[in-house]
Amino acid sequence: MMDEINMISKSQIIDKLKKAGVTPTQQRVEIGQILFAKPQHMSADQVLSVVNQTGPVVSKATIYNTLGLFAKKGLVREVIVDPSKVFYDSNTSEHHHFYDIDTGSLMDINNGQLRLESMPVLPDGTEAEGIDIVIRVRKSMH
Amino acid sequence: MMDEINMISKSQIIDKLKKAGVTPTQQRVEIGQILFAKPQHMSADQVLSVVNQTGPVVSKATIYNTLGLFAKKGLVREVIVDPSKVFYDSNTSEHHHFYDIDTGSLMDINNGQLRLESMPVLPDGTEAEGIDIVIRVRKSMH
DNA sequence: CAGCCATTTAGACAAAGTCTATTCCATTAA
DNA sequence: TTAATGGAATAGACTTTGTCTAAATGGCTG
Ligand SMILES: [Mn+2]
Ligand SMILES: [Mn+2]
Ligand SMILES: [Zn+2]
Ligand SMILES: [Zn+2]
């Protein structure tokens, strides 16, 4: 039996996917249940291994296809901080990150805790698509 | 004959390397001449191919070793924005970036054009190591 | 010249991610 | 109920970026 407390029901996930214009297949719902259980940052590989801890195997291609689709539909946010892998963030609200360079862990910065003084002039013929702020931290050696 | 205008002399590079505590070998100087010619953002692969357009071949391992060493010694800055490769930035002054998601090109934001309103409270037991701000832009469709 | 030791090197290897050709499967039509 | 359709899933080959290893190189110093 699974932890009911942090569990989101299948139907809630299906709703969420439908609202985003994503056909709720078996695999997408299962991935959604894991990813959307709480605000978190997971790599494709982590999703793959958690999904495949129970039930029928979901292929690597499907994991990547699904995460890419979720990202395109705004259900997750891709966070680029680790040169070796992308993090998928189930928290899609506007926020920024601490990145611990020792442990490789990502932490949310509450919005309101951080803001830009002003927006710089954008390059000609471009429009802003988003802003990513990463504060790299490490264990303070007192 | 090479373009003398944007050329940095070998001895200038050797000086720069020595000051940073890097033994100026043939290969390191050649890589330095390319990278330090102007403020720019290059991937390891780009450095490899430019270096090997002329003169004796420099191995891939040496390119990675050298860029890693330069980064450790503060001669270049690693910029993580593209999920598929690291950019090495010859501009080591404090600044941030525009990233064109259509073209994949990186542009500097003049410091002073951008600043944080305030520093958020860091996670317990950590100290800030640096801040990276990336403004993702794309071609504005009028 | 001989020895030393950092550096360079070729190429094997690893990990993340992409692609392709085929199979599967839910839905609709007959 | 079966048949046809088309989107989705799959295995595994492939690509790319980057790392590692073991051997060769090459500048210095004695
Ligand atoms: Mn499963
Ligand atoms: Mn060359
Ligand atoms: Zn987050
Ligand atoms: Zn820059």
mmCIF file with all atom_site columns, N, CA, C and O in Angstrom, chain A residues 83 86 98 113-117 120-122 125-140, chain B residues 83 86 98 113-118 120-122 125-140:
data_model
loop_
_atom_site.group_PDB
_atom_site.id
_atom_site.type_symbol
_atom_site.label_atom_id
_atom_site.label_alt_id
_atom_site.label_comp_id
_atom_site.label_asym_id
_atom_site.label_entity_id
_atom_site.label_seq_id
_atom_site.pdbx_PDB_ins_code
_atom_site.Cartn_x
_atom_site.Cartn_y
_atom_site.Cartn_z
_atom_site.occupancy
_atom_site.B_iso_or_equiv
_atom_site.pdbx_formal_charge
_atom_site.auth_seq_id
_atom_site.auth_comp_id
_atom_site.auth_asym_id
_atom_site.auth_atom_id
_atom_site.pdbx_PDB_model_num
ATOM 1   N N  . PRO A 1 83  ? 25.446 20.856 -15.654 1.00 0.00 ? 83  PRO A N  1
ATOM 2   C CA . PRO A 1 83  ? 25.843 20.681 -17.050 1.00 0.00 ? 83  PRO A CA 1
ATOM 3   C C  . PRO A 1 83  ? 25.542 19.290 -17.592 1.00 0.00 ? 83  PRO A C  1
ATOM 4   O O  . PRO A 1 83  ? 25.532 19.092 -18.787 1.00 0.00 ? 83  PRO A O  1
ATOM 5   N N  . VAL A 1 86  ? 19.157 17.753 -17.251 1.00 0.00 ? 86  VAL A N  1
ATOM 6   C CA . VAL A 1 86  ? 18.082 18.725 -17.071 1.00 0.00 ? 86  VAL A CA 1
ATOM 7   C C  . VAL A 1 86  ? 17.249 18.309 -15.860 1.00 0.00 ? 86  VAL A C  1
ATOM 8   O O  . VAL A 1 86  ? 16.996 17.130 -15.650 1.00 0.00 ? 86  VAL A O  1
ATOM 9   N N  . PHE A 1 98  ? 18.216 28.079 -5.543  1.00 0.00 ? 98  PHE A N  1
ATOM 10  C CA . PHE A 1 98  ? 19.540 27.843 -4.998  1.00 0.00 ? 98  PHE A CA 1
ATOM 11  C C  . PHE A 1 98  ? 20.044 26.539 -5.586  1.00 0.00 ? 98  PHE A C  1
ATOM 12  O O  . PHE A 1 98  ? 19.280 25.572 -5.682  1.00 0.00 ? 98  PHE A O  1
ATOM 13  N N  . GLN A 1 113 ? 11.126 36.797 -2.298  1.00 0.00 ? 113 GLN A N  1
ATOM 14  C CA . GLN A 1 113 ? 12.449 36.823 -1.654  1.00 0.00 ? 113 GLN A CA 1
ATOM 15  C C  . GLN A 1 113 ? 13.502 37.362 -2.613  1.00 0.00 ? 113 GLN A C  1
ATOM 16  O O  . GLN A 1 113 ? 14.635 37.623 -2.248  1.00 0.00 ? 113 GLN A O  1
ATOM 17  N N  . LEU A 1 114 ? 13.114 37.435 -3.889  1.00 0.00 ? 114 LEU A N  1
ATOM 18  C CA . LEU A 1 114 ? 14.115 37.755 -4.904  1.00 0.00 ? 114 LEU A CA 1
ATOM 19  C C  . LEU A 1 114 ? 13.438 38.462 -6.060  1.00 0.00 ? 114 LEU A C  1
ATOM 20  O O  . LEU A 1 114 ? 12.416 38.020 -6.555  1.00 0.00 ? 114 LEU A O  1
ATOM 21  N N  . ARG A 1 115 ? 14.008 39.558 -6.472  1.00 0.00 ? 115 ARG A N  1
ATOM 22  C CA . ARG A 1 115 ? 13.433 40.276 -7.610  1.00 0.00 ? 115 ARG A CA 1
ATOM 23  C C  . ARG A 1 115 ? 14.518 41.109 -8.277  1.00 0.00 ? 115 ARG A C  1
ATOM 24  O O  . ARG A 1 115 ? 15.497 41.498 -7.654  1.00 0.00 ? 115 ARG A O  1
ATOM 25  N N  . LEU A 1 116 ? 14.322 41.379 -9.555  1.00 0.00 ? 116 LEU A N  1
ATOM 26  C CA . LEU A 1 116 ? 15.260 42.237 -10.271 1.00 0.00 ? 116 LEU A CA 1
ATOM 27  C C  . LEU A 1 116 ? 14.897 43.688 -10.053 1.00 0.00 ? 116 LEU A C  1
ATOM 28  O O  . LEU A 1 116 ? 13.722 44.037 -9.954  1.00 0.00 ? 116 LEU A O  1
ATOM 29  N N  . GLU A 1 117 ? 15.924 44.545 -9.989  1.00 0.00 ? 117 GLU A N  1
ATOM 30  C CA . GLU A 1 117 ? 15.676 45.977 -9.837  1.00 0.00 ? 117 GLU A CA 1
ATOM 31  C C  . GLU A 1 117 ? 14.967 46.524 -11.054 1.00 0.00 ? 117 GLU A C  1
ATOM 32  O O  . GLU A 1 117 ? 14.060 47.320 -10.973 1.00 0.00 ? 117 GLU A O  1
ATOM 33  N N  . PRO A 1 120 ? 16.688 44.901 -18.127 1.00 0.00 ? 120 PRO A N  1
ATOM 34  C CA . PRO A 1 120 ? 17.601 45.563 -19.066 1.00 0.00 ? 120 PRO A CA 1
ATOM 35  C C  . PRO A 1 120 ? 16.983 45.649 -20.461 1.00 0.00 ? 120 PRO A C  1
ATOM 36  O O  . PRO A 1 120 ? 16.025 44.940 -20.767 1.00 0.00 ? 120 PRO A O  1
ATOM 37  N N  . VAL A 1 121 ? 17.513 46.522 -21.277 1.00 0.00 ? 121 VAL A N  1
ATOM 38  C CA . VAL A 1 121 ? 17.062 46.644 -22.663 1.00 0.00 ? 121 VAL A CA 1
ATOM 39  C C  . VAL A 1 121 ? 17.386 45.347 -23.400 1.00 0.00 ? 121 VAL A C  1
ATOM 40  O O  . VAL A 1 121 ? 18.525 44.877 -23.376 1.00 0.00 ? 121 VAL A O  1
ATOM 41  N N  . LEU A 1 122 ? 16.381 44.783 -24.035 1.00 0.00 ? 122 LEU A N  1
ATOM 42  C CA . LEU A 1 122 ? 16.581 43.511 -24.735 1.00 0.00 ? 122 LEU A CA 1
ATOM 43  C C  . LEU A 1 122 ? 17.256 43.738 -26.081 1.00 0.00 ? 122 LEU A C  1
ATOM 44  O O  . LEU A 1 122 ? 17.163 44.823 -26.653 1.00 0.00 ? 122 LEU A O  1
ATOM 45  N N  . GLY A 1 125 ? 14.795 43.206 -31.768 1.00 0.00 ? 125 GLY A N  1
ATOM 46  C CA . GLY A 1 125 ? 14.002 42.177 -32.426 1.00 0.00 ? 125 GLY A CA 1
ATOM 47  C C  . GLY A 1 125 ? 13.740 40.953 -31.557 1.00 0.00 ? 125 GLY A C  1
ATOM 48  O O  . GLY A 1 125 ? 13.334 39.918 -32.049 1.00 0.00 ? 125 GLY A O  1
ATOM 49  N N  . THR A 1 126 ? 13.973 41.079 -30.257 1.00 0.00 ? 126 THR A N  1
ATOM 50  C CA . THR A 1 126 ? 13.694 39.949 -29.369 1.00 0.00 ? 126 THR A CA 1
ATOM 51  C C  . THR A 1 126 ? 12.710 40.358 -28.285 1.00 0.00 ? 126 THR A C  1
ATOM 52  O O  . THR A 1 126 ? 12.578 41.538 -27.964 1.00 0.00 ? 126 THR A O  1
ATOM 53  N N  . GLU A 1 127 ? 12.057 39.356 -27.746 1.00 0.00 ? 127 GLU A N  1
ATOM 54  C CA . GLU A 1 127 ? 11.197 39.585 -26.592 1.00 0.00 ? 127 GLU A CA 1
ATOM 55  C C  . GLU A 1 127 ? 11.573 38.583 -25.514 1.00 0.00 ? 127 GLU A C  1
ATOM 56  O O  . GLU A 1 127 ? 12.045 37.479 -25.815 1.00 0.00 ? 127 GLU A O  1
ATOM 57  N N  . ALA A 1 128 ? 11.362 38.968 -24.250 1.00 0.00 ? 128 ALA A N  1
ATOM 58  C CA . ALA A 1 128 ? 11.733 38.104 -23.136 1.00 0.00 ? 128 ALA A CA 1
ATOM 59  C C  . ALA A 1 128 ? 10.802 36.908 -23.076 1.00 0.00 ? 128 ALA A C  1
ATOM 60  O O  . ALA A 1 128 ? 9.594  37.024 -23.285 1.00 0.00 ? 128 ALA A O  1
ATOM 61  N N  . GLU A 1 129 ? 11.372 35.763 -22.807 1.00 0.00 ? 129 GLU A N  1
ATOM 62  C CA . GLU A 1 129 ? 10.587 34.543 -22.714 1.00 0.00 ? 129 GLU A CA 1
ATOM 63  C C  . GLU A 1 129 ? 10.555 34.075 -21.266 1.00 0.00 ? 129 GLU A C  1
ATOM 64  O O  . GLU A 1 129 ? 9.668  33.350 -20.864 1.00 0.00 ? 129 GLU A O  1
ATOM 65  N N  . GLY A 1 130 ? 11.527 34.514 -20.514 1.00 0.00 ? 130 GLY A N  1
ATOM 66  C CA . GLY A 1 130 ? 11.599 34.127 -19.107 1.00 0.00 ? 130 GLY A CA 1
ATOM 67  C C  . GLY A 1 130 ? 12.930 34.522 -18.500 1.00 0.00 ? 130 GLY A C  1
ATOM 68  O O  . GLY A 1 130 ? 13.871 34.866 -19.218 1.00 0.00 ? 130 GLY A O  1
ATOM 69  N N  . ILE A 1 131 ? 12.969 34.500 -17.189 1.00 0.00 ? 131 ILE A N  1
ATOM 70  C CA . ILE A 1 131 ? 14.195 34.857 -16.473 1.00 0.00 ? 131 ILE A CA 1
ATOM 71  C C  . ILE A 1 131 ? 14.538 33.738 -15.507 1.00 0.00 ? 131 ILE A C  1
ATOM 72  O O  . ILE A 1 131 ? 13.673 33.266 -14.775 1.00 0.00 ? 131 ILE A O  1
ATOM 73  N N  . ASP A 1 132 ? 15.772 33.311 -15.540 1.00 0.00 ? 132 ASP A N  1
ATOM 74  C CA . ASP A 1 132 ? 16.222 32.280 -14.603 1.00 0.00 ? 132 ASP A CA 1
ATOM 75  C C  . ASP A 1 132 ? 17.337 32.837 -13.746 1.00 0.00 ? 132 ASP A C  1
ATOM 76  O O  . ASP A 1 132 ? 18.360 33.272 -14.254 1.00 0.00 ? 132 ASP A O  1
ATOM 77  N N  . ILE A 1 133 ? 17.112 32.777 -12.453 1.00 0.00 ? 133 ILE A N  1
ATOM 78  C CA . ILE A 1 133 ? 18.154 33.213 -11.527 1.00 0.00 ? 133 ILE A CA 1
ATOM 79  C C  . ILE A 1 133 ? 18.571 32.022 -10.693 1.00 0.00 ? 133 ILE A C  1
ATOM 80  O O  . ILE A 1 133 ? 17.731 31.334 -10.108 1.00 0.00 ? 133 ILE A O  1
ATOM 81  N N  . VAL A 1 134 ? 19.855 31.770 -10.687 1.00 0.00 ? 134 VAL A N  1
ATOM 82  C CA . VAL A 1 134 ? 20.394 30.676 -9.890  1.00 0.00 ? 134 VAL A CA 1
ATOM 83  C C  . VAL A 1 134 ? 21.448 31.237 -8.955  1.00 0.00 ? 134 VAL A C  1
ATOM 84  O O  . VAL A 1 134 ? 22.388 31.892 -9.399  1.00 0.00 ? 134 VAL A O  1
ATOM 85  N N  . ILE A 1 135 ? 21.248 30.991 -7.669  1.00 0.00 ? 135 ILE A N  1
ATOM 86  C CA . ILE A 1 135 ? 22.280 31.367 -6.702  1.00 0.00 ? 135 ILE A CA 1
ATOM 87  C C  . ILE A 1 135 ? 23.035 30.104 -6.334  1.00 0.00 ? 135 ILE A C  1
ATOM 88  O O  . ILE A 1 135 ? 22.485 29.183 -5.740  1.00 0.00 ? 135 ILE A O  1
ATOM 89  N N  . ARG A 1 136 ? 24.286 30.042 -6.780  1.00 0.00 ? 136 ARG A N  1
ATOM 90  C CA . ARG A 1 136 ? 25.110 28.877 -6.449  1.00 0.00 ? 136 ARG A CA 1
ATOM 91  C C  . ARG A 1 136 ? 25.611 29.017 -5.017  1.00 0.00 ? 136 ARG A C  1
ATOM 92  O O  . ARG A 1 136 ? 26.136 30.054 -4.633  1.00 0.00 ? 136 ARG A O  1
ATOM 93  N N  . VAL A 1 137 ? 25.397 27.957 -4.236  1.00 0.00 ? 137 VAL A N  1
ATOM 94  C CA . VAL A 1 137 ? 25.864 27.978 -2.843  1.00 0.00 ? 137 VAL A CA 1
ATOM 95  C C  . VAL A 1 137 ? 26.714 26.741 -2.569  1.00 0.00 ? 137 VAL A C  1
ATOM 96  O O  . VAL A 1 137 ? 26.689 25.778 -3.344  1.00 0.00 ? 137 VAL A O  1
ATOM 97  N N  . ARG A 1 138 ? 27.472 26.807 -1.497  1.00 0.00 ? 138 ARG A N  1
ATOM 98  C CA . ARG A 1 138 ? 28.227 25.629 -1.049  1.00 0.00 ? 138 ARG A CA 1
ATOM 99  C C  . ARG A 1 138 ? 28.294 25.656 0.475   1.00 0.00 ? 138 ARG A C  1
ATOM 100 O O  . ARG A 1 138 ? 28.070 26.688 1.104   1.00 0.00 ? 138 ARG A O  1
ATOM 101 N N  . LYS A 1 139 ? 28.613 24.485 1.012   1.00 0.00 ? 139 LYS A N  1
ATOM 102 C CA . LYS A 1 139 ? 28.757 24.377 2.469   1.00 0.00 ? 139 LYS A CA 1
ATOM 103 C C  . LYS A 1 139 ? 29.683 25.493 2.955   1.00 0.00 ? 139 LYS A C  1
ATOM 104 O O  . LYS A 1 139 ? 30.804 25.625 2.469   1.00 0.00 ? 139 LYS A O  1
ATOM 105 N N  . SER A 1 140 ? 29.215 26.298 3.901   1.00 0.00 ? 140 SER A N  1
ATOM 106 C CA . SER A 1 140 ? 30.091 27.349 4.418   1.00 0.00 ? 140 SER A CA 1
ATOM 107 C C  . SER A 1 140 ? 31.082 26.728 5.379   1.00 0.00 ? 140 SER A C  1
ATOM 108 O O  . SER A 1 140 ? 30.718 26.040 6.326   1.00 0.00 ? 140 SER A O  1
ATOM 109 N N  . PRO B 1 83  ? 21.268 22.973 -22.435 1.00 0.00 ? 83  PRO B N  1
ATOM 110 C CA . PRO B 1 83  ? 21.307 21.674 -21.768 1.00 0.00 ? 83  PRO B CA 1
ATOM 111 C C  . PRO B 1 83  ? 22.322 20.713 -22.386 1.00 0.00 ? 83  PRO B C  1
ATOM 112 O O  . PRO B 1 83  ? 22.669 19.726 -21.778 1.00 0.00 ? 83  PRO B O  1
ATOM 113 N N  . VAL B 1 86  ? 28.480 23.117 -22.319 1.00 0.00 ? 86  VAL B N  1
ATOM 114 C CA . VAL B 1 86  ? 28.939 24.219 -21.488 1.00 0.00 ? 86  VAL B CA 1
ATOM 115 C C  . VAL B 1 86  ? 29.548 25.295 -22.382 1.00 0.00 ? 86  VAL B C  1
ATOM 116 O O  . VAL B 1 86  ? 30.241 24.983 -23.344 1.00 0.00 ? 86  VAL B O  1
ATOM 117 N N  . PHE B 1 98  ? 21.889 37.289 -21.829 1.00 0.00 ? 98  PHE B N  1
ATOM 118 C CA . PHE B 1 98  ? 20.732 36.966 -22.647 1.00 0.00 ? 98  PHE B CA 1
ATOM 119 C C  . PHE B 1 98  ? 21.023 35.667 -23.354 1.00 0.00 ? 98  PHE B C  1
ATOM 120 O O  . PHE B 1 98  ? 22.149 35.450 -23.824 1.00 0.00 ? 98  PHE B O  1
ATOM 121 N N  . GLN B 1 113 ? 23.324 47.256 -15.830 1.00 0.00 ? 113 GLN B N  1
ATOM 122 C CA . GLN B 1 113 ? 22.026 47.128 -16.510 1.00 0.00 ? 113 GLN B CA 1
ATOM 123 C C  . GLN B 1 113 ? 21.104 46.203 -15.729 1.00 0.00 ? 113 GLN B C  1
ATOM 124 O O  . GLN B 1 113 ? 19.926 46.104 -16.027 1.00 0.00 ? 113 GLN B O  1
ATOM 125 N N  . LEU B 1 114 ? 21.693 45.499 -14.780 1.00 0.00 ? 114 LEU B N  1
ATOM 126 C CA . LEU B 1 114 ? 20.921 44.452 -14.110 1.00 0.00 ? 114 LEU B CA 1
ATOM 127 C C  . LEU B 1 114 ? 21.444 44.264 -12.701 1.00 0.00 ? 114 LEU B C  1
ATOM 128 O O  . LEU B 1 114 ? 22.639 44.170 -12.474 1.00 0.00 ? 114 LEU B O  1
ATOM 129 N N  . ARG B 1 115 ? 20.544 44.246 -11.761 1.00 0.00 ? 115 ARG B N  1
ATOM 130 C CA . ARG B 1 115 ? 20.953 44.035 -10.377 1.00 0.00 ? 115 ARG B CA 1
ATOM 131 C C  . ARG B 1 115 ? 19.801 43.436 -9.589  1.00 0.00 ? 115 ARG B C  1
ATOM 132 O O  . ARG B 1 115 ? 18.639 43.633 -9.928  1.00 0.00 ? 115 ARG B O  1
ATOM 133 N N  . LEU B 1 116 ? 20.132 42.721 -8.532  1.00 0.00 ? 116 LEU B N  1
ATOM 134 C CA . LEU B 1 116 ? 19.096 42.159 -7.670  1.00 0.00 ? 116 LEU B CA 1
ATOM 135 C C  . LEU B 1 116 ? 18.674 43.192 -6.644  1.00 0.00 ? 116 LEU B C  1
ATOM 136 O O  . LEU B 1 116 ? 19.497 43.980 -6.176  1.00 0.00 ? 116 LEU B O  1
ATOM 137 N N  . GLU B 1 117 ? 17.386 43.167 -6.295  1.00 0.00 ? 117 GLU B N  1
ATOM 138 C CA . GLU B 1 117 ? 16.902 44.079 -5.270  1.00 0.00 ? 117 GLU B CA 1
ATOM 139 C C  . GLU B 1 117 ? 17.510 43.764 -3.913  1.00 0.00 ? 117 GLU B C  1
ATOM 140 O O  . GLU B 1 117 ? 17.900 44.630 -3.175  1.00 0.00 ? 117 GLU B O  1
ATOM 141 N N  . SER B 1 118 ? 17.609 42.456 -3.621  1.00 0.00 ? 118 SER B N  1
ATOM 142 C CA . SER B 1 118 ? 18.216 42.069 -2.349  1.00 0.00 ? 118 SER B CA 1
ATOM 143 C C  . SER B 1 118 ? 18.565 40.587 -2.406  1.00 0.00 ? 118 SER B C  1
ATOM 144 O O  . SER B 1 118 ? 18.017 39.844 -3.207  1.00 0.00 ? 118 SER B O  1
ATOM 145 N N  . PRO B 1 120 ? 18.387 36.949 -1.032  1.00 0.00 ? 120 PRO B N  1
ATOM 146 C CA . PRO B 1 120 ? 17.519 36.154 -0.161  1.00 0.00 ? 120 PRO B CA 1
ATOM 147 C C  . PRO B 1 120 ? 18.336 35.448 0.914   1.00 0.00 ? 120 PRO B C  1
ATOM 148 O O  . PRO B 1 120 ? 19.550 35.319 0.793   1.00 0.00 ? 120 PRO B O  1
ATOM 149 N N  . VAL B 1 121 ? 17.643 35.018 1.957   1.00 0.00 ? 121 VAL B N  1
ATOM 150 C CA . VAL B 1 121 ? 18.299 34.257 3.026   1.00 0.00 ? 121 VAL B CA 1
ATOM 151 C C  . VAL B 1 121 ? 18.782 32.930 2.458   1.00 0.00 ? 121 VAL B C  1
ATOM 152 O O  . VAL B 1 121 ? 18.012 32.203 1.827   1.00 0.00 ? 121 VAL B O  1
ATOM 153 N N  . LEU B 1 122 ? 20.050 32.629 2.665   1.00 0.00 ? 122 LEU B N  1
ATOM 154 C CA . LEU B 1 122 ? 20.616 31.392 2.113   1.00 0.00 ? 122 LEU B CA 1
ATOM 155 C C  . LEU B 1 122 ? 20.218 30.194 2.976   1.00 0.00 ? 122 LEU B C  1
ATOM 156 O O  . LEU B 1 122 ? 19.937 30.348 4.163   1.00 0.00 ? 122 LEU B O  1
ATOM 157 N N  . GLY B 1 125 ? 23.847 26.844 6.750   1.00 0.00 ? 125 GLY B N  1
ATOM 158 C CA . GLY B 1 125 ? 25.147 26.200 6.564   1.00 0.00 ? 125 GLY B CA 1
ATOM 159 C C  . GLY B 1 125 ? 25.737 26.362 5.181   1.00 0.00 ? 125 GLY B C  1
ATOM 160 O O  . GLY B 1 125 ? 26.670 25.668 4.813   1.00 0.00 ? 125 GLY B O  1
ATOM 161 N N  . THR B 1 126 ? 25.192 27.279 4.403   1.00 0.00 ? 126 THR B N  1
ATOM 162 C CA . THR B 1 126 ? 25.758 27.507 3.073   1.00 0.00 ? 126 THR B CA 1
ATOM 163 C C  . THR B 1 126 ? 26.167 28.958 2.902   1.00 0.00 ? 126 THR B C  1
ATOM 164 O O  . THR B 1 126 ? 25.677 29.842 3.608   1.00 0.00 ? 126 THR B O  1
ATOM 165 N N  . GLU B 1 127 ? 27.084 29.161 1.969   1.00 0.00 ? 127 GLU B N  1
ATOM 166 C CA . GLU B 1 127 ? 27.451 30.527 1.610   1.00 0.00 ? 127 GLU B CA 1
ATOM 167 C C  . GLU B 1 127 ? 27.340 30.672 0.107   1.00 0.00 ? 127 GLU B C  1
ATOM 168 O O  . GLU B 1 127 ? 27.510 29.697 -0.635  1.00 0.00 ? 127 GLU B O  1
ATOM 169 N N  . ALA B 1 128 ? 27.057 31.880 -0.364  1.00 0.00 ? 128 ALA B N  1
ATOM 170 C CA . ALA B 1 128 ? 26.892 32.111 -1.798  1.00 0.00 ? 128 ALA B CA 1
ATOM 171 C C  . ALA B 1 128 ? 28.231 31.988 -2.501  1.00 0.00 ? 128 ALA B C  1
ATOM 172 O O  . ALA B 1 128 ? 29.267 32.434 -2.015  1.00 0.00 ? 128 ALA B O  1
ATOM 173 N N  . GLU B 1 129 ? 28.195 31.366 -3.628  1.00 0.00 ? 129 GLU B N  1
ATOM 174 C CA . GLU B 1 129 ? 29.414 31.192 -4.419  1.00 0.00 ? 129 GLU B CA 1
ATOM 175 C C  . GLU B 1 129 ? 29.324 32.037 -5.680  1.00 0.00 ? 129 GLU B C  1
ATOM 176 O O  . GLU B 1 129 ? 30.336 32.390 -6.284  1.00 0.00 ? 129 GLU B O  1
ATOM 177 N N  . GLY B 1 130 ? 28.110 32.387 -6.062  1.00 0.00 ? 130 GLY B N  1
ATOM 178 C CA . GLY B 1 130 ? 27.922 33.196 -7.261  1.00 0.00 ? 130 GLY B CA 1
ATOM 179 C C  . GLY B 1 130 ? 26.462 33.240 -7.664  1.00 0.00 ? 130 GLY B C  1
ATOM 180 O O  . GLY B 1 130 ? 25.664 32.441 -7.193  1.00 0.00 ? 130 GLY B O  1
ATOM 181 N N  . ILE B 1 131 ? 26.145 34.189 -8.497  1.00 0.00 ? 131 ILE B N  1
ATOM 182 C CA . ILE B 1 131 ? 24.774 34.332 -8.973  1.00 0.00 ? 131 ILE B CA 1
ATOM 183 C C  . ILE B 1 131 ? 24.777 34.347 -10.492 1.00 0.00 ? 131 ILE B C  1
ATOM 184 O O  . ILE B 1 131 ? 25.584 35.043 -11.112 1.00 0.00 ? 131 ILE B O  1
ATOM 185 N N  . ASP B 1 132 ? 23.919 33.552 -11.070 1.00 0.00 ? 132 ASP B N  1
ATOM 186 C CA . ASP B 1 132 ? 23.799 33.543 -12.522 1.00 0.00 ? 132 ASP B CA 1
ATOM 187 C C  . ASP B 1 132 ? 22.396 33.953 -12.905 1.00 0.00 ? 132 ASP B C  1
ATOM 188 O O  . ASP B 1 132 ? 21.424 33.323 -12.492 1.00 0.00 ? 132 ASP B O  1
ATOM 189 N N  . ILE B 1 133 ? 22.301 34.985 -13.704 1.00 0.00 ? 133 ILE B N  1
ATOM 190 C CA . ILE B 1 133 ? 21.003 35.423 -14.211 1.00 0.00 ? 133 ILE B CA 1
ATOM 191 C C  . ILE B 1 133 ? 20.996 35.252 -15.720 1.00 0.00 ? 133 ILE B C  1
ATOM 192 O O  . ILE B 1 133 ? 21.905 35.718 -16.404 1.00 0.00 ? 133 ILE B O  1
ATOM 193 N N  . VAL B 1 134 ? 19.996 34.550 -16.197 1.00 0.00 ? 134 VAL B N  1
ATOM 194 C CA . VAL B 1 134 ? 19.849 34.364 -17.634 1.00 0.00 ? 134 VAL B CA 1
ATOM 195 C C  . VAL B 1 134 ? 18.473 34.855 -18.048 1.00 0.00 ? 134 VAL B C  1
ATOM 196 O O  . VAL B 1 134 ? 17.462 34.424 -17.486 1.00 0.00 ? 134 VAL B O  1
ATOM 197 N N  . ILE B 1 135 ? 18.450 35.764 -18.994 1.00 0.00 ? 135 ILE B N  1
ATOM 198 C CA . ILE B 1 135 ? 17.168 36.202 -19.560 1.00 0.00 ? 135 ILE B CA 1
ATOM 199 C C  . ILE B 1 135 ? 17.004 35.506 -20.899 1.00 0.00 ? 135 ILE B C  1
ATOM 200 O O  . ILE B 1 135 ? 17.768 35.747 -21.829 1.00 0.00 ? 135 ILE B O  1
ATOM 201 N N  . ARG B 1 136 ? 16.048 34.593 -20.933 1.00 0.00 ? 136 ARG B N  1
ATOM 202 C CA . ARG B 1 136 ? 15.792 33.881 -22.192 1.00 0.00 ? 136 ARG B CA 1
ATOM 203 C C  . ARG B 1 136 ? 14.981 34.775 -23.118 1.00 0.00 ? 136 ARG B C  1
ATOM 204 O O  . ARG B 1 136 ? 13.971 35.343 -22.706 1.00 0.00 ? 136 ARG B O  1
ATOM 205 N N  . VAL B 1 137 ? 15.445 34.936 -24.338 1.00 0.00 ? 137 VAL B N  1
ATOM 206 C CA . VAL B 1 137 ? 14.724 35.755 -25.309 1.00 0.00 ? 137 VAL B CA 1
ATOM 207 C C  . VAL B 1 137 ? 14.490 34.950 -26.581 1.00 0.00 ? 137 VAL B C  1
ATOM 208 O O  . VAL B 1 137 ? 15.115 33.916 -26.791 1.00 0.00 ? 137 VAL B O  1
ATOM 209 N N  . ARG B 1 138 ? 13.555 35.434 -27.396 1.00 0.00 ? 138 ARG B N  1
ATOM 210 C CA . ARG B 1 138 ? 13.344 34.837 -28.708 1.00 0.00 ? 138 ARG B CA 1
ATOM 211 C C  . ARG B 1 138 ? 12.914 35.939 -29.673 1.00 0.00 ? 138 ARG B C  1
ATOM 212 O O  . ARG B 1 138 ? 12.521 37.014 -29.249 1.00 0.00 ? 138 ARG B O  1
ATOM 213 N N  . LYS B 1 139 ? 13.060 35.604 -30.942 1.00 0.00 ? 139 LYS B N  1
ATOM 214 C CA . LYS B 1 139 ? 12.651 36.572 -31.976 1.00 0.00 ? 139 LYS B CA 1
ATOM 215 C C  . LYS B 1 139 ? 11.249 37.068 -31.663 1.00 0.00 ? 139 LYS B C  1
ATOM 216 O O  . LYS B 1 139 ? 10.337 36.267 -31.501 1.00 0.00 ? 139 LYS B O  1
ATOM 217 N N  . SER B 1 140 ? 11.081 38.391 -31.562 1.00 0.00 ? 140 SER B N  1
ATOM 218 C CA . SER B 1 140 ? 9.736  38.896 -31.297 1.00 0.00 ? 140 SER B CA 1
ATOM 219 C C  . SER B 1 140 ? 8.953  38.863 -32.597 1.00 0.00 ? 140 SER B C  1
ATOM 220 O O  . SER B 1 140 ? 9.398  39.372 -33.619 1.00 0.00 ? 140 SER B O  1
#
